[in-house]
Amino acid sequence: MSSEPSIRTSLSLKNPVCLSLDLSDPEKGLAVLEGVGRQAGMVKAGPVPFLSYGEPLLRQAERLGIPLFLDLKWHDIPNTVHDAIRSLPSSAIRMITIHALGGPSMVRAARRACELWGENRPALVAVTALTHLTDEELGLIGLSTREEAVRRLGAMALESGADGLVLSPKELLLARSLWGSAPYLVTPGIRPRDSAIAGDDQSNAASPGEAHAMGADLLVVGRPILRADSPEKALAAILRELQG
Ligand code: C5P
């Protein structure tokens, strides 16, 4: 477990909303980063924006002082994960994801590499079981139920040096009851009450206020902001709900 007082303090985000920059078009992505991205506590870049326009994205985040969450969900041998984290191309990257399934030695190697970045090191958060996996699929992987996967993989990742976990809203209460207030909990699947998104794939969603009340530290929000008529107003409404 982390020996630091708190990763929350070192991150010191201006608010707990992480905008998920799920846009493949560089021009649009960079414009969103420059616009509503500046109002968010953090901006998450997964493989699509990172591979399409990673370099300008990093430079712009550095220029604007936007903390980035690089969501590449690493799962590889410990040495490779260690060296990937040591080679992160920018100190604007303040959070990274790994798969807990990589095992304790991989998580420990990831943590050691994070420490090389010093006091502004990236926070290390682990994914337990991806949200699309059904209990049947988890069974085929040998993980029985989702709850069991979260318990076992979550405990292992936290004991091996992860600062926190990425969990769906419905797993937050379980995580807080098992591990208390220390782990940094990141949750996607956020849907403001008035949000209607065509073809939505978030079946276990929670509102921002609900997720916050259940113990989430960071709310990852994509389409409810990106597809709003006014992304700025959509983010402002989420922040108001959280303040209330
Ligand atoms: O649904 P939304 O657009 O807000 O998703 C934001 C992020 O949440 C996505 O980039 C993805 O990483 C994550 N997500 C997830 N499970 C889903 C859908 C999205 O974890 N079913």
Short mmCIF file of C-alpha atoms in Angstrom, two decimals, residues 1-9 11 95 111 121 123-126 128 150-151 153-167 171-187 211-212 214-218:
data_model
loop_
_atom_site.label_atom_id
_atom_site.label_comp_id
_atom_site.label_asym_id
_atom_site.label_seq_id
_atom_site.Cartn_x
_atom_site.Cartn_y
_atom_site.Cartn_z
CA MET A 1 0.00 0.00 0.00
CA SER A 2 1.11 3.58 -0.60
CA SER A 3 3.46 5.12 1.99
CA GLU A 4 2.51 8.68 0.91
CA PRO A 5 0.04 10.65 3.05
CA SER A 6 -2.37 10.85 0.15
CA ILE A 7 -2.29 10.70 -3.61
CA ARG A 8 -5.31 13.06 -3.48
CA THR A 9 -3.12 15.78 -2.02
CA LEU A 11 -2.89 15.38 -7.45
CA MET A 95 -2.60 9.22 -13.80
CA ARG A 111 4.67 1.49 -8.79
CA ARG A 121 4.50 11.19 -9.92
CA ALA A 123 -1.17 8.09 -9.73
CA LEU A 124 -1.36 4.37 -10.46
CA VAL A 125 -4.86 2.96 -10.76
CA ALA A 126 -5.73 -0.64 -11.57
CA THR A 128 -10.08 -5.21 -11.97
CA VAL A 150 -13.21 -7.02 -7.68
CA ARG A 151 -12.46 -8.41 -4.21
CA LEU A 153 -7.93 -8.43 -7.92
CA GLY A 154 -8.61 -5.18 -6.05
CA ALA A 155 -7.00 -6.44 -2.83
CA MET A 156 -3.99 -7.77 -4.72
CA ALA A 157 -3.48 -4.55 -6.68
CA LEU A 158 -3.74 -2.32 -3.61
CA GLU A 159 -1.41 -4.53 -1.57
CA SER A 160 1.09 -4.46 -4.45
CA GLY A 161 1.28 -0.67 -4.72
CA ALA A 162 -1.65 0.63 -6.75
CA ASP A 163 -2.97 3.95 -5.45
CA GLY A 164 -6.48 3.04 -6.40
CA LEU A 165 -8.89 1.21 -8.66
CA VAL A 166 -11.13 1.85 -11.64
CA LEU A 167 -14.60 0.57 -10.78
CA GLU A 171 -18.85 -1.55 -7.13
CA LEU A 172 -18.00 1.60 -5.16
CA LEU A 173 -19.79 0.71 -1.93
CA LEU A 174 -18.20 -2.73 -1.90
CA ALA A 175 -14.75 -1.20 -2.42
CA ARG A 176 -15.18 1.35 0.39
CA SER A 177 -16.52 -1.32 2.75
CA LEU A 178 -13.57 -3.61 1.98
CA TRP A 179 -10.72 -1.10 1.89
CA GLY A 180 -11.92 2.05 3.63
CA SER A 181 -11.12 5.59 2.58
CA ALA A 182 -7.49 5.17 1.47
CA PRO A 183 -7.78 3.86 -2.12
CA TYR A 184 -8.33 6.43 -4.86
CA LEU A 185 -11.48 5.31 -6.68
CA VAL A 186 -12.10 6.24 -10.29
CA THR A 187 -15.46 5.53 -11.87
CA ALA A 211 -21.26 8.22 -7.46
CA HIS A 212 -19.67 10.89 -5.28
CA MET A 214 -20.82 6.23 -2.81
CA GLY A 215 -17.16 7.15 -2.48
CA ALA A 216 -15.86 7.94 -5.96
CA ASP A 217 -12.85 10.29 -6.02
CA LEU A 218 -12.81 10.87 -9.77
#
